[in-house]
mmCIF file of C-alpha atoms and ligand atoms in Angstrom:
data_model
loop_
_atom_site.group_PDB
_atom_site.id
_atom_site.type_symbol
_atom_site.label_atom_id
_atom_site.label_comp_id
_atom_site.label_asym_id
_atom_site.label_seq_id
_atom_site.Cartn_x
_atom_site.Cartn_y
_atom_site.Cartn_z
ATOM 1 C CA UNK A 741 -27.539 -96.301 68.124
ATOM 2 C CA UNK A 742 -27.908 -95.202 71.499
ATOM 3 C CA UNK A 743 -26.537 -91.440 71.546
ATOM 4 C CA UNK A 744 -25.603 -91.515 75.408
ATOM 5 C CA UNK A 745 -22.434 -90.514 75.850
ATOM 6 C CA UNK A 746 -23.372 -87.343 73.957
ATOM 7 C CA UNK A 747 -24.732 -86.387 77.268
ATOM 8 C CA UNK A 748 -21.013 -86.961 79.084
ATOM 9 C CA UNK A 749 -20.098 -83.972 76.738
ATOM 10 C CA UNK A 750 -18.214 -80.795 77.754
ATOM 11 C CA UNK A 751 -21.265 -78.081 76.434
ATOM 12 C CA UNK A 752 -18.743 -74.631 76.092
ATOM 13 C CA UNK A 753 -19.025 -71.199 74.891
ATOM 14 C CA UNK A 754 -15.440 -70.490 73.487
ATOM 15 C CA UNK A 755 -14.271 -67.537 72.860
ATOM 16 C CA UNK A 756 -15.292 -65.784 69.543
ATOM 17 C CA UNK A 757 -11.690 -63.645 68.346
ATOM 18 C CA UNK A 758 -12.234 -60.653 65.207
ATOM 19 C CA UNK A 759 -11.830 -62.336 61.957
ATOM 20 C CA UNK A 760 -9.145 -62.935 59.908
ATOM 21 C CA UNK A 761 -8.939 -62.874 56.269
ATOM 22 C CA UNK A 762 -6.395 -63.608 53.125
ATOM 23 C CA UNK A 763 -7.872 -59.948 51.581
ATOM 24 C CA UNK A 764 -4.243 -58.123 51.354
ATOM 25 C CA UNK A 765 -7.129 -55.109 50.098
ATOM 26 C CA UNK A 766 -8.720 -55.749 53.194
ATOM 27 C CA UNK A 767 -7.225 -52.465 57.007
ATOM 28 C CA UNK A 768 -7.926 -55.552 59.003
ATOM 29 C CA UNK A 769 -8.294 -53.143 61.898
ATOM 30 C CA UNK A 770 -10.396 -55.308 63.893
ATOM 31 C CA UNK A 771 -7.835 -56.562 66.896
ATOM 32 C CA UNK A 772 -5.756 -54.836 68.005
ATOM 33 C CA UNK A 773 -2.861 -56.468 65.491
ATOM 34 C CA UNK A 774 0.346 -53.954 65.279
ATOM 35 C CA UNK A 775 0.249 -52.527 61.537
ATOM 36 C CA UNK A 776 3.700 -52.493 62.175
ATOM 37 C CA UNK A 777 6.937 -55.655 60.535
ATOM 38 C CA UNK A 778 8.632 -56.771 63.468
ATOM 39 C CA UNK A 779 11.634 -56.182 64.489
ATOM 40 C CA UNK A 780 14.266 -56.027 62.137
ATOM 41 C CA UNK A 781 16.262 -58.144 64.262
ATOM 42 C CA UNK A 782 13.734 -60.523 65.232
ATOM 43 C CA UNK A 783 13.538 -60.920 61.512
ATOM 44 C CA UNK A 784 17.082 -61.845 61.140
ATOM 45 C CA UNK A 785 16.662 -64.671 63.800
ATOM 46 C CA UNK A 786 13.881 -66.656 62.051
ATOM 47 C CA UNK A 787 16.778 -66.031 58.035
ATOM 48 C CA UNK A 788 19.319 -67.083 59.829
ATOM 49 C CA UNK A 789 17.583 -69.891 61.954
ATOM 50 C CA UNK A 790 18.976 -73.559 61.777
ATOM 51 C CA UNK A 791 16.183 -75.599 60.571
ATOM 52 C CA UNK A 792 17.863 -78.971 61.835
ATOM 53 C CA UNK A 793 17.386 -77.764 65.222
ATOM 54 C CA UNK A 794 13.709 -78.025 64.800
ATOM 55 C CA UNK A 795 14.622 -82.325 65.458
ATOM 56 C CA UNK A 796 14.908 -81.435 69.746
ATOM 57 C CA UNK A 797 12.288 -80.440 71.617
ATOM 58 C CA UNK A 798 12.669 -76.548 72.886
ATOM 59 C CA UNK A 799 13.961 -75.729 74.773
ATOM 60 C CA UNK A 800 11.191 -76.554 78.325
ATOM 61 C CA UNK A 801 11.764 -73.278 80.693
ATOM 62 C CA UNK A 802 13.239 -70.939 76.725
ATOM 63 C CA UNK A 803 15.505 -69.320 79.431
ATOM 64 C CA UNK A 804 16.738 -67.868 76.721
ATOM 65 C CA UNK A 805 13.352 -66.197 76.588
ATOM 66 C CA UNK A 806 13.342 -65.799 80.702
ATOM 67 C CA UNK A 807 16.743 -64.176 80.413
ATOM 68 C CA UNK A 808 16.019 -61.625 77.831
ATOM 69 C CA UNK A 809 12.644 -60.440 78.842
ATOM 70 C CA UNK A 810 14.227 -60.465 83.023
ATOM 71 C CA UNK A 811 16.609 -57.658 81.819
ATOM 72 C CA UNK A 812 14.617 -56.135 81.024
ATOM 73 C CA UNK A 813 11.758 -55.290 83.229
ATOM 74 C CA UNK A 814 14.962 -55.253 86.095
ATOM 75 C CA UNK A 815 13.583 -58.707 87.692
ATOM 76 C CA UNK A 816 15.121 -62.081 88.317
ATOM 77 C CA UNK A 817 14.909 -64.709 85.666
ATOM 78 C CA UNK A 818 12.878 -66.920 88.951
ATOM 79 C CA UNK A 819 9.792 -64.048 89.032
ATOM 80 C CA UNK A 820 9.944 -64.366 84.689
ATOM 81 C CA UNK A 821 6.587 -67.028 83.078
ATOM 82 C CA UNK A 822 6.368 -67.139 79.743
ATOM 83 C CA UNK A 823 4.155 -69.743 77.169
ATOM 84 C CA UNK A 824 2.210 -69.327 74.093
ATOM 85 C CA UNK A 825 0.346 -66.079 74.043
ATOM 86 C CA UNK A 826 -0.968 -64.397 77.666
ATOM 87 C CA UNK A 827 -4.296 -66.515 76.753
ATOM 88 C CA UNK A 828 -2.142 -69.519 78.478
ATOM 89 C CA UNK A 829 0.283 -67.603 80.606
ATOM 90 C CA UNK A 830 -3.324 -66.493 82.053
ATOM 91 C CA UNK A 831 -4.758 -69.281 81.773
ATOM 92 C CA UNK A 832 -1.491 -70.829 83.443
ATOM 93 C CA UNK A 833 -2.743 -68.664 86.062
ATOM 94 C CA UNK A 834 -5.982 -69.128 87.059
ATOM 95 C CA UNK A 835 -6.160 -73.088 87.180
ATOM 96 C CA UNK A 836 -2.893 -71.884 89.097
ATOM 97 C CA UNK A 837 -4.648 -68.677 91.769
ATOM 98 C CA UNK A 838 -8.351 -68.953 91.308
ATOM 99 C CA UNK A 839 -8.660 -72.468 93.309
ATOM 100 C CA UNK A 840 -11.146 -70.499 96.415
ATOM 101 C CA UNK A 841 -14.584 -71.557 96.869
ATOM 102 C CA UNK A 842 -15.750 -67.896 96.777
ATOM 103 C CA UNK A 843 -16.267 -66.437 93.132
ATOM 104 C CA UNK A 844 -13.067 -64.413 91.759
ATOM 105 C CA UNK A 845 -13.699 -60.401 90.979
ATOM 106 C CA UNK A 846 -13.465 -58.752 87.914
ATOM 107 C CA UNK A 847 -15.144 -55.595 85.884
ATOM 108 C CA UNK A 848 -18.233 -56.343 84.084
ATOM 109 C CA UNK A 849 -16.371 -54.468 80.607
ATOM 110 C CA UNK A 850 -13.766 -55.851 79.885
ATOM 111 C CA UNK A 851 -11.261 -58.961 78.414
ATOM 112 C CA UNK A 852 -14.333 -61.348 77.369
ATOM 113 C CA UNK A 853 -11.461 -64.482 77.682
ATOM 114 C CA UNK A 854 -12.013 -64.151 81.233
ATOM 115 C CA UNK A 855 -15.030 -65.787 81.482
ATOM 116 C CA UNK A 856 -14.539 -68.366 79.480
ATOM 117 C CA UNK A 857 -11.052 -68.952 81.454
ATOM 118 C CA UNK A 858 -13.730 -70.041 84.270
ATOM 119 C CA UNK A 859 -16.818 -71.485 83.145
ATOM 120 C CA UNK A 860 -13.608 -73.326 81.648
ATOM 121 C CA UNK A 861 -11.913 -73.886 84.585
ATOM 122 C CA UNK A 862 -15.687 -74.291 86.812
ATOM 123 C CA UNK A 863 -14.452 -70.969 88.794
ATOM 124 C CA UNK A 864 -17.114 -68.904 89.943
ATOM 125 C CA UNK A 865 -17.470 -65.048 89.145
ATOM 126 C CA UNK A 866 -18.635 -61.796 90.086
ATOM 127 C CA UNK A 867 -18.668 -58.803 88.421
ATOM 128 C CA UNK A 868 -17.994 -55.646 89.579
ATOM 129 C CA UNK A 869 -20.210 -53.338 86.625
ATOM 130 C CA UNK A 870 -17.254 -49.861 85.705
ATOM 131 C CA UNK A 871 -19.045 -46.553 85.933
ATOM 132 C CA UNK A 872 -21.462 -44.325 83.657
ATOM 133 C CA UNK A 873 -17.595 -42.886 82.448
ATOM 134 C CA UNK A 874 -16.394 -46.140 82.253
ATOM 135 C CA UNK A 875 -14.334 -46.463 84.494
ATOM 136 C CA UNK A 876 -13.158 -49.439 87.584
ATOM 137 C CA UNK A 877 -14.269 -48.136 91.169
ATOM 138 C CA UNK A 878 -11.284 -49.780 92.872
ATOM 139 C CA UNK A 879 -13.993 -48.786 96.198
ATOM 140 C CA UNK A 880 -15.859 -52.334 94.592
ATOM 141 C CA UNK A 881 -13.333 -54.698 95.641
ATOM 142 C CA UNK A 882 -13.309 -53.881 98.913
ATOM 143 C CA UNK A 883 -14.939 -57.448 98.681
ATOM 144 C CA UNK A 884 -13.562 -60.839 99.923
ATOM 145 C CA UNK A 885 -12.903 -62.556 96.954
ATOM 146 C CA UNK A 886 -11.144 -65.297 95.295
ATOM 147 C CA UNK A 887 -8.734 -63.736 93.279
ATOM 148 C CA UNK A 888 -8.522 -60.699 91.354
ATOM 149 C CA UNK A 889 -7.868 -59.754 87.698
ATOM 150 C CA UNK A 890 -7.863 -56.333 85.715
ATOM 151 C CA UNK A 891 -6.963 -55.491 82.824
ATOM 152 C CA UNK A 892 -4.906 -51.790 82.706
ATOM 153 C CA UNK A 893 -5.751 -50.670 80.784
ATOM 154 C CA UNK A 894 -9.513 -52.625 80.343
ATOM 155 C CA UNK A 895 -10.325 -53.558 76.863
ATOM 156 C CA UNK A 896 -12.682 -52.570 74.785
ATOM 157 C CA UNK A 897 -12.554 -49.458 76.908
ATOM 158 C CA UNK A 898 -9.301 -48.305 76.152
ATOM 159 C CA UNK A 899 -9.095 -45.933 80.131
ATOM 160 C CA UNK A 900 -5.901 -46.945 81.337
ATOM 161 C CA UNK A 901 -5.341 -46.298 85.364
ATOM 162 C CA UNK A 902 -2.304 -45.507 87.482
ATOM 163 C CA UNK A 903 -0.272 -47.513 90.159
ATOM 164 C CA UNK A 904 -2.199 -45.560 93.056
ATOM 165 C CA UNK A 905 -5.399 -47.679 91.743
ATOM 166 C CA UNK A 906 -3.909 -50.325 91.395
ATOM 167 C CA UNK A 907 -2.256 -50.453 95.042
ATOM 168 C CA UNK A 908 -5.324 -49.244 96.573
ATOM 169 C CA UNK A 909 -7.038 -52.758 94.312
ATOM 170 C CA UNK A 910 -3.922 -54.934 96.225
ATOM 171 C CA UNK A 911 -4.814 -53.286 99.428
ATOM 172 C CA UNK A 912 -7.739 -54.398 99.574
ATOM 173 C CA UNK A 913 -7.332 -57.646 98.761
ATOM 174 C CA UNK A 914 -3.947 -59.190 100.391
ATOM 175 C CA UNK A 915 -5.876 -62.416 100.910
ATOM 176 C CA UNK A 916 -6.048 -63.342 96.982
ATOM 177 C CA UNK A 917 -3.492 -62.952 93.657
ATOM 178 C CA UNK A 918 -4.225 -59.516 92.327
ATOM 179 C CA UNK A 919 -3.724 -60.147 87.754
ATOM 180 C CA UNK A 920 -3.484 -57.427 86.484
ATOM 181 C CA UNK A 921 -2.714 -58.008 82.245
ATOM 182 C CA UNK A 922 -1.002 -55.321 80.608
ATOM 183 C CA UNK A 923 -1.574 -56.606 76.814
ATOM 184 C CA UNK A 924 -1.480 -52.748 76.197
ATOM 185 C CA UNK A 925 0.728 -50.749 78.766
ATOM 186 C CA UNK A 926 2.999 -49.643 75.943
ATOM 187 C CA UNK A 927 0.943 -48.083 74.546
ATOM 188 C CA UNK A 928 0.909 -44.868 77.826
ATOM 189 C CA UNK A 929 -0.347 -46.726 80.555
ATOM 190 C CA UNK A 930 1.720 -47.520 83.864
ATOM 191 C CA UNK A 931 2.854 -50.965 83.964
ATOM 192 C CA UNK A 932 2.305 -51.737 87.627
ATOM 193 C CA UNK A 933 5.644 -54.638 88.065
ATOM 194 C CA UNK A 934 7.751 -52.639 89.992
ATOM 195 C CA UNK A 935 4.983 -53.237 92.166
ATOM 196 C CA UNK A 936 5.592 -56.547 92.398
ATOM 197 C CA UNK A 937 8.357 -56.228 95.166
ATOM 198 C CA UNK A 938 6.470 -54.179 97.738
ATOM 199 C CA UNK A 939 3.275 -57.016 96.622
ATOM 200 C CA UNK A 940 3.600 -60.854 96.553
ATOM 201 C CA UNK A 941 0.596 -61.780 95.196
ATOM 202 C CA UNK A 942 1.036 -59.266 92.730
ATOM 203 C CA UNK A 943 1.061 -61.092 88.874
ATOM 204 C CA UNK A 944 1.406 -58.954 86.207
ATOM 205 C CA UNK A 945 0.510 -60.505 82.114
ATOM 206 C CA UNK A 946 1.988 -59.065 79.568
ATOM 207 C CA UNK A 947 2.376 -59.971 75.348
ATOM 208 C CA UNK A 948 4.713 -59.815 71.892
ATOM 209 C CA UNK A 949 1.243 -59.645 70.510
ATOM 210 C CA UNK A 950 0.312 -55.600 70.195
ATOM 211 C CA UNK A 951 2.777 -53.743 71.016
ATOM 212 C CA UNK A 952 6.353 -55.842 69.844
ATOM 213 C CA UNK A 953 4.223 -57.244 66.584
ATOM 214 C CA UNK A 954 4.535 -61.249 66.624
ATOM 215 C CA UNK A 955 0.893 -61.568 67.691
ATOM 216 C CA UNK A 956 1.375 -64.966 64.898
ATOM 217 C CA UNK A 957 4.341 -66.577 66.794
ATOM 218 C CA UNK A 958 2.175 -65.829 70.659
ATOM 219 C CA UNK A 959 4.697 -65.163 72.900
ATOM 220 C CA UNK A 960 3.240 -64.190 76.939
ATOM 221 C CA UNK A 961 4.903 -63.611 79.642
ATOM 222 C CA UNK A 962 3.571 -63.340 83.886
ATOM 223 C CA UNK A 963 5.997 -60.837 86.426
ATOM 224 C CA UNK A 964 5.665 -62.106 89.591
ATOM 225 C CA UNK A 965 6.560 -63.527 92.485
ATOM 226 C CA UNK A 966 8.760 -66.266 92.532
ATOM 227 C CA UNK A 967 5.814 -68.043 94.887
ATOM 228 C CA UNK A 968 4.245 -67.320 92.645
ATOM 229 C CA UNK A 969 5.686 -67.842 89.125
ATOM 230 C CA UNK A 970 6.772 -71.510 91.018
ATOM 231 C CA UNK A 971 2.930 -72.499 90.542
ATOM 232 C CA UNK A 972 2.162 -71.576 87.554
ATOM 233 C CA UNK A 973 5.457 -73.176 86.291
ATOM 234 C CA UNK A 974 4.248 -76.254 87.891
ATOM 235 C CA UNK A 975 0.444 -76.088 85.939
ATOM 236 C CA UNK A 976 2.919 -75.546 82.581
ATOM 237 C CA UNK A 977 4.692 -78.830 84.048
ATOM 238 C CA UNK A 978 1.565 -81.241 84.563
ATOM 239 C CA UNK A 979 -0.422 -80.851 81.543
ATOM 240 C CA UNK A 980 2.334 -79.263 77.787
ATOM 241 C CA UNK A 981 6.023 -79.313 79.335
ATOM 242 C CA UNK A 982 7.171 -77.531 76.004
ATOM 243 C CA UNK A 983 4.127 -74.753 75.274
ATOM 244 C CA UNK A 984 6.656 -72.293 74.032
ATOM 245 C CA UNK A 985 8.278 -73.350 70.865
ATOM 246 C CA UNK A 986 11.851 -73.338 69.412
ATOM 247 C CA UNK A 987 11.767 -69.984 66.718
ATOM 248 C CA UNK A 988 10.035 -68.013 68.772
ATOM 249 C CA UNK A 989 12.013 -68.528 72.122
ATOM 250 C CA UNK A 990 15.289 -67.084 69.759
ATOM 251 C CA UNK A 991 12.234 -64.075 67.678
ATOM 252 C CA UNK A 992 11.451 -62.998 70.955
ATOM 253 C CA UNK A 993 14.005 -63.310 72.682
ATOM 254 C CA UNK A 994 16.406 -60.355 69.759
ATOM 255 C CA UNK A 995 13.035 -58.623 69.954
ATOM 256 C CA UNK A 996 13.024 -57.170 73.152
ATOM 257 C CA UNK A 997 16.384 -56.543 72.750
ATOM 258 C CA UNK A 998 15.298 -54.716 70.184
ATOM 259 C CA UNK A 999 14.427 -50.934 72.504
ATOM 260 C CA UNK A 1000 15.195 -48.868 69.541
ATOM 261 C CA UNK A 1001 12.967 -49.818 67.122
ATOM 262 C CA UNK A 1002 10.313 -51.457 69.879
ATOM 263 C CA UNK A 1003 9.790 -47.564 70.700
ATOM 264 C CA UNK A 1004 9.356 -46.496 67.625
ATOM 265 C CA UNK A 1005 6.569 -48.067 66.637
ATOM 266 C CA UNK A 1006 4.674 -47.845 69.429
ATOM 267 C CA UNK A 1007 5.447 -44.297 69.344
ATOM 268 C CA UNK A 1008 4.198 -44.644 65.687
ATOM 269 C CA UNK A 1009 0.903 -46.452 67.189
ATOM 270 C CA UNK A 1010 0.509 -43.130 69.675
ATOM 271 C CA UNK A 1011 1.149 -40.127 66.971
ATOM 272 C CA UNK A 1012 -1.577 -41.694 64.589
ATOM 273 C CA UNK A 1013 -3.996 -42.553 67.236
ATOM 274 C CA UNK A 1014 -3.514 -39.006 68.131
ATOM 275 C CA UNK A 1015 -4.734 -37.289 65.001
ATOM 276 C CA UNK A 1016 -7.407 -40.162 64.523
ATOM 277 C CA UNK A 1017 -9.295 -39.599 67.956
ATOM 278 C CA UNK A 1018 -9.139 -35.643 66.674
ATOM 279 C CA UNK A 1019 -10.873 -36.101 63.365
ATOM 280 C CA UNK A 1020 -13.440 -38.261 64.872
ATOM 281 C CA UNK A 1021 -13.618 -35.538 67.784
ATOM 282 C CA UNK A 1022 -14.300 -33.717 64.136
ATOM 283 C CA UNK A 1023 -16.779 -35.729 63.132
ATOM 284 C CA UNK A 1024 -18.560 -35.145 66.188
ATOM 285 C CA UNK A 1025 -17.638 -38.807 67.290
ATOM 286 C CA UNK A 1026 -17.420 -39.521 70.748
ATOM 287 C CA UNK A 1027 -14.074 -41.019 71.750
ATOM 288 C CA UNK A 1028 -12.166 -42.397 74.924
ATOM 289 C CA UNK A 1029 -8.687 -41.611 75.952
ATOM 290 C CA UNK A 1030 -7.703 -44.105 74.688
ATOM 291 C CA UNK A 1031 -3.954 -45.613 76.557
ATOM 292 C CA UNK A 1032 -3.701 -48.404 73.673
ATOM 293 C CA UNK A 1033 -3.122 -49.035 69.805
ATOM 294 C CA UNK A 1034 -6.908 -49.334 69.693
ATOM 295 C CA UNK A 1035 -9.528 -46.795 70.322
ATOM 296 C CA UNK A 1036 -13.498 -47.124 71.474
ATOM 297 C CA UNK A 1037 -15.786 -44.856 70.400
ATOM 298 C CA UNK A 1038 -19.745 -43.516 69.393
ATOM 299 C CA UNK A 1039 -21.596 -41.364 67.924
ATOM 300 C CA UNK A 1040 -24.892 -38.835 69.339
ATOM 301 C CA UNK A 1041 -26.375 -38.523 65.646
ATOM 302 C CA UNK A 1042 -26.086 -42.339 64.102
ATOM 303 C CA UNK A 1043 -25.944 -46.193 64.106
ATOM 304 C CA UNK A 1044 -22.108 -47.741 65.283
ATOM 305 C CA UNK A 1045 -23.589 -50.608 63.821
ATOM 306 C CA UNK A 1046 -24.692 -49.254 60.499
ATOM 307 C CA UNK A 1047 -21.175 -47.907 60.161
ATOM 308 C CA UNK A 1048 -19.557 -50.870 61.102
ATOM 309 C CA UNK A 1049 -21.428 -52.105 58.174
ATOM 310 C CA UNK A 1050 -21.101 -50.442 56.003
ATOM 311 C CA UNK A 1051 -17.205 -50.669 56.280
ATOM 312 C CA UNK A 1052 -17.458 -53.347 56.669
ATOM 313 C CA UNK A 1053 -18.495 -53.266 52.354
ATOM 314 C CA UNK A 1054 -15.482 -51.549 52.409
ATOM 315 C CA UNK A 1055 -13.176 -53.968 52.447
ATOM 316 C CA UNK A 1056 -12.757 -52.046 55.812
ATOM 317 C CA UNK A 1057 -13.184 -54.474 59.114
ATOM 318 C CA UNK A 1058 -12.741 -52.832 62.311
ATOM 319 C CA UNK A 1059 -15.054 -54.657 65.386
ATOM 320 C CA UNK A 1060 -17.995 -54.424 66.893
ATOM 321 C CA UNK A 1061 -19.855 -55.858 70.624
ATOM 322 C CA UNK A 1062 -23.509 -56.153 71.044
ATOM 323 C CA UNK A 1063 -23.579 -55.836 74.151
ATOM 324 C CA UNK A 1064 -26.097 -53.247 76.765
ATOM 325 C CA UNK A 1065 -24.221 -50.424 77.466
ATOM 326 C CA UNK A 1066 -21.339 -50.444 74.502
ATOM 327 C CA UNK A 1067 -24.664 -51.356 71.141
ATOM 328 C CA UNK A 1068 -23.395 -47.828 70.491
ATOM 329 C CA UNK A 1069 -19.254 -47.868 70.136
ATOM 330 C CA UNK A 1070 -17.163 -49.413 68.614
ATOM 331 C CA UNK A 1071 -13.901 -50.510 69.058
ATOM 332 C CA UNK A 1072 -11.201 -49.826 66.176
ATOM 333 C CA UNK A 1073 -7.173 -50.217 65.802
ATOM 334 C CA UNK A 1074 -5.067 -48.332 65.601
ATOM 335 C CA UNK A 1075 -2.947 -49.537 60.705
ATOM 336 C CA UNK A 1076 -0.936 -46.518 59.492
ATOM 337 C CA UNK A 1077 -1.754 -43.813 58.821
ATOM 338 C CA UNK A 1078 -2.684 -44.206 54.769
ATOM 339 C CA UNK A 1079 -4.437 -47.182 56.305
ATOM 340 C CA UNK A 1080 -6.362 -44.623 59.330
ATOM 341 C CA UNK A 1081 -6.721 -42.704 56.309
ATOM 342 C CA UNK A 1082 -8.731 -44.900 54.270
ATOM 343 C CA UNK A 1083 -10.681 -46.320 57.437
ATOM 344 C CA UNK A 1084 -11.411 -42.023 58.086
ATOM 345 C CA UNK A 1085 -13.031 -41.677 54.763
ATOM 346 C CA UNK A 1086 -14.917 -44.394 54.782
ATOM 347 C CA UNK A 1087 -16.387 -42.884 57.977
ATOM 348 C CA UNK A 1088 -17.280 -39.691 56.376
ATOM 349 C CA UNK A 1089 -18.653 -41.480 53.738
ATOM 350 C CA UNK A 1090 -21.575 -42.977 56.086
ATOM 351 C CA UNK A 1091 -21.767 -39.958 58.191
ATOM 352 C CA UNK A 1092 -22.760 -37.240 54.715
ATOM 353 C CA UNK A 1093 -25.015 -40.587 54.077
ATOM 354 C CA UNK A 1094 -26.494 -41.723 56.387
ATOM 355 C CA UNK A 1095 -29.716 -40.588 57.767
ATOM 356 C CA UNK A 1096 -31.005 -41.562 60.322
HETATM 357 C C1 PLP B 709 -4.709 -59.535 73.480
HETATM 358 C C2 PLP B 709 -4.916 -59.493 74.442
HETATM 359 C C3 PLP B 709 -4.605 -60.590 75.697
HETATM 360 C C4 PLP B 709 -3.674 -61.780 74.947
HETATM 361 O O1 PLP B 709 -3.026 -61.930 73.788
HETATM 362 P P1 PLP B 709 -2.144 -63.414 73.135
HETATM 363 O O2 PLP B 709 -2.239 -62.922 71.596
HETATM 364 O O3 PLP B 709 -2.716 -63.806 73.135
HETATM 365 O O4 PLP B 709 -1.037 -63.524 73.580
HETATM 366 C C5 PLP B 709 -4.706 -61.016 76.623
HETATM 367 N N1 PLP B 709 -6.209 -60.241 77.153
HETATM 368 C C6 PLP B 709 -6.312 -58.882 76.305
HETATM 369 C C7 PLP B 709 -6.862 -58.371 77.395
HETATM 370 C C8 PLP B 709 -6.335 -58.648 75.399
HETATM 371 O O5 PLP B 709 -6.373 -57.423 74.678
#
């Protein structure tokens, strides 16, 4: 039988997410998920949800959710786009804005989904390596390009930059769209949302997955000028109009309206992060100065891949990337205090018994 048809099949390298597991005993600190439950106000919405409503398509414009986001960030509804997690929002943004014959640019230690979208959508890209301190150098971004995307704070480095940095990037790139991916900003970073009125070519993306404990619902958003948002809406409505489902619209809105709970869980994560950082430093680790819900750490005298593997045998899942420059680093999501105590105890055990 002829297999001619196989030569027209797409050959693509997908993004590989952190491992998931249903085992309740596992200390799962490998996917930057929030250890605390979603807002009780959002849970209330779920309990009272009229399932008969599921017969109907959701509101295609996600009005209730967009209005709640607009109010929270003090912008107009026309400045808000929502989608199925910020991965969906970023994918729409890439298709909407990166159509130049020049390559788009982003740092080379960064979120590993960017090259995947470039490959899927046929977008050329160029990387600027971060410095030895893992910081992004804004001066690299002076060169002409087809677009810019930078996570702030960056992943997996956990390092954040201030508005002076973002404004430098914007001033060097007045002829392309600049996307700032703020997946982690709520854990101590500085948001660029206030800059959207000054820079029409700035798009800021955010997610409910991390700081709002709703990774399972898939809610992401973008904030930018009406000129940018209108194009994203047109692209979205060209392949799937009903992205955010009815339940997510209602639960997402209730979640963003519960600021008190949100602030308290973010503060808890930050406090635990500072404590774990200190404890790891006592064990001889070098820990980057995190503005996120994870820490990026290395040790001069121990192999981090072995630590990752040892912890796995002890049912503690962290993340390890086998990549040049970070092959002796581990990324550890901040869990509850109890989870982090188990992590610290097992890590101490590893250090004591490791005779590398
Ligand atoms: C987690 C993450 C996202 C996407 O998260 P969603 O769950 O799709 O909203 C986007 N960018 C970065 C840098 C992330 O770490």
